[in-house]
Amino acid sequence: MTSDLRVCTKTKIYKETGSAFDTTDIQKIKTRAGGHDTLPTRPIEISAFSYSKETQKQPPTNFTKRGTGFGGTLVSKNKLQEPTDTKRGMGTCKEKKTFTHPAFSSRPNPPNTELRRFYERGDLPIQLDHGGVVNRLAWKVEIQKLDFHHYLPIFFDGLREVEQPYAFLGEQGVLDMLEAAPHKVLPVIPQLIIPIKTALNTRDKQVMVKILKILQALVNCDVSVAGGAGLIGQALVPYYRQILPVLNIFINNNTNLGDGIDYGQRKRMNLGELIQQTLEQLEIHGGEDAFINIKYLVPTYQSVVVY
Protein backbone atom coordinates (compact mmCIF):
# COMPACT_ATOMS: atom_id res chain seq x y z
CA MET A 1 0.00 0.00 0.00
CA THR A 2 1.48 3.30 -1.06
CA SER A 3 1.60 6.21 1.37
CA ASP A 4 0.34 9.70 0.54
CA LEU A 5 2.70 11.35 3.01
CA ARG A 6 5.23 13.73 1.55
CA VAL A 7 8.74 13.22 2.85
CA CYS A 8 10.94 16.31 3.02
CA THR A 9 14.66 16.10 3.54
CA LYS A 10 15.97 17.64 6.71
CA THR A 11 17.94 20.84 6.32
CA LYS A 12 21.62 20.22 6.77
CA ILE A 13 23.25 22.04 9.67
CA TYR A 14 26.97 21.85 10.31
CA LYS A 15 28.22 21.52 13.87
CA GLU A 16 30.77 24.29 13.23
CA THR A 17 27.99 26.81 12.54
CA GLY A 18 26.98 27.28 16.17
CA SER A 19 23.87 29.12 17.30
CA ALA A 20 22.26 32.21 15.79
CA PHE A 21 24.51 34.42 17.94
CA ASP A 22 27.79 32.66 17.13
CA THR A 23 29.99 32.64 14.05
CA THR A 24 31.41 29.62 12.30
CA ASP A 25 34.73 28.51 13.74
CA ILE A 26 36.51 28.34 10.40
CA GLN A 27 39.99 28.08 11.94
CA LYS A 28 39.26 24.59 13.30
CA ILE A 29 38.14 23.24 9.91
CA LYS A 30 41.08 21.39 8.39
CA THR A 31 39.18 19.40 5.75
CA ARG A 32 39.84 20.40 2.15
CA ALA A 33 36.76 20.90 -0.01
CA GLY A 34 36.57 18.29 -2.75
CA GLY A 35 39.43 16.26 -1.27
CA HIS A 36 39.85 12.53 -1.87
CA ASP A 37 41.37 11.70 1.52
CA THR A 38 38.17 10.38 3.11
CA LEU A 39 37.25 8.02 0.27
CA PRO A 40 37.36 4.30 1.08
CA THR A 41 40.27 2.58 -0.63
CA ARG A 42 40.51 -1.00 -1.77
CA PRO A 43 43.51 -3.19 -0.91
CA ILE A 44 46.16 -3.36 -3.62
CA GLU A 45 46.11 -6.61 -5.58
CA ILE A 46 49.66 -7.85 -5.89
CA SER A 47 48.98 -10.06 -8.94
CA ALA A 48 47.93 -7.01 -10.97
CA PHE A 49 51.48 -5.58 -10.99
CA SER A 50 53.67 -8.71 -10.75
CA TYR A 51 53.75 -12.46 -11.28
CA SER A 52 53.20 -13.04 -7.56
CA LYS A 53 49.86 -14.16 -6.23
CA GLU A 54 48.63 -13.82 -2.68
CA THR A 55 47.09 -17.01 -1.31
CA GLN A 56 45.61 -18.02 2.01
CA LYS A 57 46.09 -21.31 3.75
CA GLN A 58 42.76 -23.10 3.84
CA PRO A 59 41.75 -25.11 6.92
CA PRO A 60 40.86 -28.81 6.51
CA THR A 61 37.20 -28.08 7.22
CA ASN A 62 36.86 -25.69 4.27
CA PHE A 63 35.45 -27.86 1.49
CA THR A 64 32.32 -27.80 -0.63
CA LYS A 65 29.46 -29.55 1.09
CA ARG A 66 26.43 -31.15 -0.49
CA GLY A 67 23.82 -28.63 -1.70
CA THR A 68 26.07 -25.61 -1.37
CA GLY A 69 27.63 -25.51 -4.84
CA PHE A 70 26.42 -23.83 -8.01
CA GLY A 71 25.98 -27.10 -9.91
CA GLY A 72 28.23 -26.10 -12.78
CA THR A 73 26.51 -22.73 -13.27
CA LEU A 74 27.46 -19.22 -12.24
CA VAL A 75 24.21 -18.65 -10.34
CA SER A 76 23.20 -20.35 -7.15
CA LYS A 77 20.31 -22.83 -7.36
CA ASN A 78 18.57 -21.00 -4.56
CA LYS A 79 18.39 -17.85 -6.69
CA LEU A 80 17.04 -19.80 -9.66
CA GLN A 81 14.20 -21.22 -7.57
CA GLU A 82 13.06 -17.85 -6.17
CA PRO A 83 9.35 -17.14 -6.85
CA THR A 84 8.77 -14.57 -9.59
CA ASP A 85 5.02 -14.12 -9.24
CA THR A 86 5.26 -10.71 -7.61
CA LYS A 87 3.73 -8.14 -9.90
CA ARG A 88 5.59 -4.94 -10.59
CA GLY A 89 4.09 -1.88 -8.98
CA MET A 90 1.69 -3.73 -6.64
CA GLY A 91 2.66 -2.41 -3.25
CA THR A 92 6.36 -2.47 -4.01
CA CYS A 93 8.55 0.46 -4.95
CA LYS A 94 11.45 0.23 -7.33
CA GLU A 95 14.80 0.47 -5.64
CA LYS A 96 16.68 3.63 -6.50
CA LYS A 97 19.94 3.15 -8.30
CA THR A 98 22.85 4.04 -6.08
CA PHE A 99 26.38 4.71 -7.22
CA THR A 100 28.91 2.86 -5.11
CA HIS A 101 32.00 3.64 -7.16
CA PRO A 102 34.36 6.25 -5.70
CA ALA A 103 34.11 8.35 -8.87
CA PHE A 104 30.42 9.07 -8.15
CA SER A 105 30.60 9.43 -4.37
CA SER A 106 30.44 12.90 -2.87
CA ARG A 107 33.53 14.57 -1.47
CA PRO A 108 33.89 16.66 1.72
CA ASN A 109 32.25 20.07 1.61
CA PRO A 110 33.27 21.87 4.82
CA PRO A 111 31.56 25.17 5.77
CA ASN A 112 34.63 27.35 5.30
CA THR A 113 33.68 29.46 2.28
CA GLU A 114 34.71 33.06 1.87
CA LEU A 115 31.05 34.07 1.62
CA ARG A 116 30.34 32.68 5.08
CA ARG A 117 33.38 34.38 6.58
CA PHE A 118 32.63 37.79 5.07
CA TYR A 119 28.89 37.64 5.76
CA GLU A 120 29.27 36.68 9.42
CA ARG A 121 31.56 39.59 10.16
CA GLY A 122 29.36 42.06 8.25
CA ASP A 123 31.65 42.88 5.34
CA LEU A 124 29.11 42.30 2.55
CA PRO A 125 26.74 45.11 1.47
CA ILE A 126 23.67 42.84 1.54
CA GLN A 127 20.96 41.76 3.88
CA LEU A 128 18.27 39.10 3.58
CA ASP A 129 14.87 40.54 2.73
CA HIS A 130 12.09 38.15 3.76
CA GLY A 131 9.36 38.95 1.25
CA GLY A 132 5.78 37.82 1.35
CA VAL A 133 6.24 35.21 -1.38
CA VAL A 134 9.96 34.68 -1.96
CA ASN A 135 13.13 35.90 -0.31
CA ARG A 136 15.45 38.31 -2.04
CA LEU A 137 18.61 40.27 -1.38
CA ALA A 138 18.49 43.89 -0.33
CA TRP A 139 21.66 45.58 -1.57
CA LYS A 140 22.88 48.51 0.52
CA VAL A 141 24.74 50.06 -2.44
CA GLU A 142 24.20 50.05 -6.18
CA ILE A 143 25.55 46.86 -7.74
CA GLN A 144 27.11 48.78 -10.64
CA LYS A 145 29.38 50.61 -8.18
CA LEU A 146 30.77 47.44 -6.60
CA ASP A 147 34.29 46.15 -7.20
CA PHE A 148 33.55 42.94 -9.11
CA HIS A 149 37.14 41.74 -8.72
CA HIS A 150 36.56 41.59 -4.98
CA TYR A 151 32.90 40.64 -4.49
CA LEU A 152 32.05 38.33 -7.40
CA PRO A 153 34.63 35.61 -6.48
CA ILE A 154 33.31 35.71 -2.90
CA PHE A 155 29.76 34.99 -4.02
CA PHE A 156 30.97 32.28 -6.43
CA ASP A 157 32.81 30.61 -3.56
CA GLY A 158 29.52 30.53 -1.65
CA LEU A 159 27.82 28.48 -4.37
CA ARG A 160 28.98 25.25 -2.72
CA GLU A 161 27.12 26.10 0.49
CA VAL A 162 24.19 23.80 1.30
CA GLU A 163 23.16 25.42 4.57
CA GLN A 164 20.75 28.32 4.80
CA PRO A 165 20.94 31.28 4.57
CA TYR A 166 24.40 31.01 2.98
CA ALA A 167 23.22 28.86 0.04
CA PHE A 168 20.58 31.42 -0.91
CA LEU A 169 22.97 34.36 -0.42
CA GLY A 170 25.57 32.87 -2.73
CA GLU A 171 23.22 31.89 -5.56
CA GLN A 172 21.08 35.03 -5.50
CA GLY A 173 24.09 37.30 -5.09
CA VAL A 174 25.71 35.89 -8.23
CA LEU A 175 22.49 36.18 -10.25
CA ASP A 176 21.94 39.78 -9.15
CA MET A 177 25.47 40.81 -10.06
CA LEU A 178 25.34 39.09 -13.46
CA GLU A 179 22.05 40.80 -14.26
CA ALA A 180 22.95 44.27 -13.02
CA ALA A 181 26.39 44.72 -14.58
CA PRO A 182 27.21 42.04 -17.20
CA HIS A 183 29.85 44.30 -18.80
CA LYS A 184 32.01 44.06 -15.64
CA VAL A 185 32.09 40.25 -15.53
CA LEU A 186 34.55 39.50 -18.35
CA PRO A 187 37.74 40.75 -16.59
CA VAL A 188 36.89 38.67 -13.51
CA ILE A 189 36.60 35.30 -15.32
CA PRO A 190 40.08 34.01 -14.26
CA GLN A 191 39.21 34.55 -10.59
CA LEU A 192 35.99 32.52 -10.89
CA ILE A 193 37.58 29.28 -12.11
CA ILE A 194 38.91 28.02 -8.76
CA PRO A 195 35.57 28.47 -6.91
CA ILE A 196 33.73 26.72 -9.77
CA LYS A 197 36.23 23.86 -9.85
CA THR A 198 36.11 23.43 -6.06
CA ALA A 199 32.32 23.30 -6.06
CA LEU A 200 32.22 20.72 -8.87
CA ASN A 201 34.86 18.59 -7.15
CA THR A 202 32.55 18.07 -4.18
CA ARG A 203 30.42 15.93 -6.55
CA ASP A 204 27.38 16.77 -4.48
CA LYS A 205 24.33 16.66 -6.76
CA GLN A 206 22.68 19.65 -5.10
CA VAL A 207 25.82 21.76 -5.53
CA MET A 208 26.51 20.58 -9.08
CA VAL A 209 22.98 21.45 -10.25
CA LYS A 210 23.41 24.94 -8.84
CA ILE A 211 26.80 25.41 -10.51
CA LEU A 212 25.50 24.25 -13.91
CA LYS A 213 22.62 26.72 -13.79
CA ILE A 214 25.03 29.51 -12.85
CA LEU A 215 27.38 28.54 -15.71
CA GLN A 216 24.53 28.87 -18.19
CA ALA A 217 23.60 32.26 -16.75
CA LEU A 218 27.26 33.33 -16.85
CA VAL A 219 27.69 32.45 -20.52
CA ASN A 220 24.46 34.18 -21.55
CA CYS A 221 24.65 37.26 -19.32
CA ASP A 222 26.51 39.48 -21.82
CA VAL A 223 24.60 38.10 -24.82
CA SER A 224 21.12 39.07 -23.69
CA VAL A 225 21.93 42.75 -23.14
CA ALA A 226 21.90 45.28 -25.97
CA GLY A 227 25.33 45.76 -27.48
CA GLY A 228 26.77 42.72 -25.70
CA ALA A 229 29.74 41.15 -27.43
CA GLY A 230 29.23 37.67 -25.98
CA LEU A 231 32.90 37.20 -25.08
CA ILE A 232 32.44 35.41 -21.74
CA GLY A 233 31.87 32.06 -23.48
CA GLN A 234 35.11 32.49 -25.43
CA ALA A 235 36.98 33.51 -22.28
CA LEU A 236 36.00 30.21 -20.61
CA VAL A 237 37.54 28.01 -23.35
CA PRO A 238 41.08 27.98 -21.88
CA TYR A 239 39.64 26.78 -18.54
CA TYR A 240 37.73 23.76 -19.84
CA ARG A 241 40.40 21.46 -18.38
CA GLN A 242 39.42 22.60 -14.89
CA ILE A 243 35.63 22.51 -15.36
CA LEU A 244 34.69 19.68 -17.73
CA PRO A 245 36.33 16.51 -16.29
CA VAL A 246 33.70 16.19 -13.56
CA LEU A 247 30.92 16.80 -16.08
CA ASN A 248 32.25 13.90 -18.15
CA ILE A 249 31.70 11.58 -15.17
CA PHE A 250 28.06 12.52 -14.59
CA ILE A 251 26.93 13.18 -18.18
CA ASN A 252 24.93 9.92 -18.27
CA ASN A 253 23.33 10.43 -14.85
CA ASN A 254 19.77 10.59 -16.16
CA THR A 255 16.50 9.45 -14.65
CA ASN A 256 15.15 6.45 -16.55
CA LEU A 257 11.36 6.57 -16.21
CA GLY A 258 10.47 4.49 -19.25
CA ASP A 259 7.16 5.84 -20.55
CA GLY A 260 6.51 7.77 -17.32
CA ILE A 261 6.33 11.53 -16.93
CA ASP A 262 8.72 13.55 -14.83
CA TYR A 263 6.40 16.10 -13.30
CA GLY A 264 9.30 17.86 -11.57
CA GLN A 265 11.23 18.63 -14.74
CA ARG A 266 10.41 22.34 -14.42
CA LYS A 267 12.75 22.40 -11.43
CA ARG A 268 15.66 21.35 -13.71
CA MET A 269 17.16 18.90 -11.24
CA ASN A 270 18.14 16.20 -13.77
CA LEU A 271 21.93 16.25 -13.68
CA GLY A 272 22.52 14.55 -17.04
CA GLU A 273 20.22 16.90 -18.95
CA LEU A 274 21.70 19.95 -17.24
CA ILE A 275 25.22 18.89 -18.21
CA GLN A 276 24.14 18.41 -21.83
CA GLN A 277 22.46 21.83 -21.92
CA THR A 278 25.50 23.47 -20.34
CA LEU A 279 27.89 21.93 -22.86
CA GLU A 280 25.66 23.10 -25.70
CA GLN A 281 25.67 26.65 -24.35
CA LEU A 282 29.44 26.55 -23.96
CA GLU A 283 29.83 25.44 -27.57
CA ILE A 284 27.35 27.96 -28.99
CA HIS A 285 28.98 30.94 -27.27
CA GLY A 286 32.55 29.62 -27.12
CA GLY A 287 33.65 30.38 -30.68
CA GLU A 288 35.29 28.14 -33.24
CA ASP A 289 37.67 26.46 -30.76
CA ALA A 290 34.98 25.46 -28.27
CA PHE A 291 33.85 22.17 -29.81
CA ILE A 292 37.29 20.60 -30.22
CA ASN A 293 38.16 21.42 -26.61
CA ILE A 294 34.84 20.05 -25.31
CA LYS A 295 35.25 16.90 -27.42
CA TYR A 296 38.73 16.35 -25.99
CA LEU A 297 37.42 16.28 -22.40
CA VAL A 298 33.90 14.88 -23.02
CA PRO A 299 34.33 12.34 -25.86
CA THR A 300 30.64 11.44 -26.05
CA TYR A 301 29.53 15.00 -26.75
CA GLN A 302 28.09 15.72 -30.21
CA SER A 303 28.11 19.17 -31.80
CA VAL A 304 24.89 21.18 -32.04
CA VAL A 305 26.34 24.01 -34.13
CA VAL A 306 25.82 23.91 -37.89
CA TYR A 307 28.67 25.59 -39.74
Short mmCIF file of N, CA and C in Angstrom, two decimals, residues 139 208 276:
data_model
loop_
_atom_site.label_atom_id
_atom_site.label_comp_id
_atom_site.label_asym_id
_atom_site.label_seq_id
_atom_site.Cartn_x
_atom_site.Cartn_y
_atom_site.Cartn_z
N TRP A 139 20.31 45.06 -1.43
CA TRP A 139 21.66 45.58 -1.57
C TRP A 139 21.73 46.99 -0.96
N MET A 208 26.21 20.63 -7.65
CA MET A 208 26.51 20.58 -9.08
C MET A 208 25.37 21.16 -9.91
N GLN A 276 24.25 18.31 -20.38
CA GLN A 276 24.14 18.41 -21.83
C GLN A 276 23.77 19.82 -22.27
#
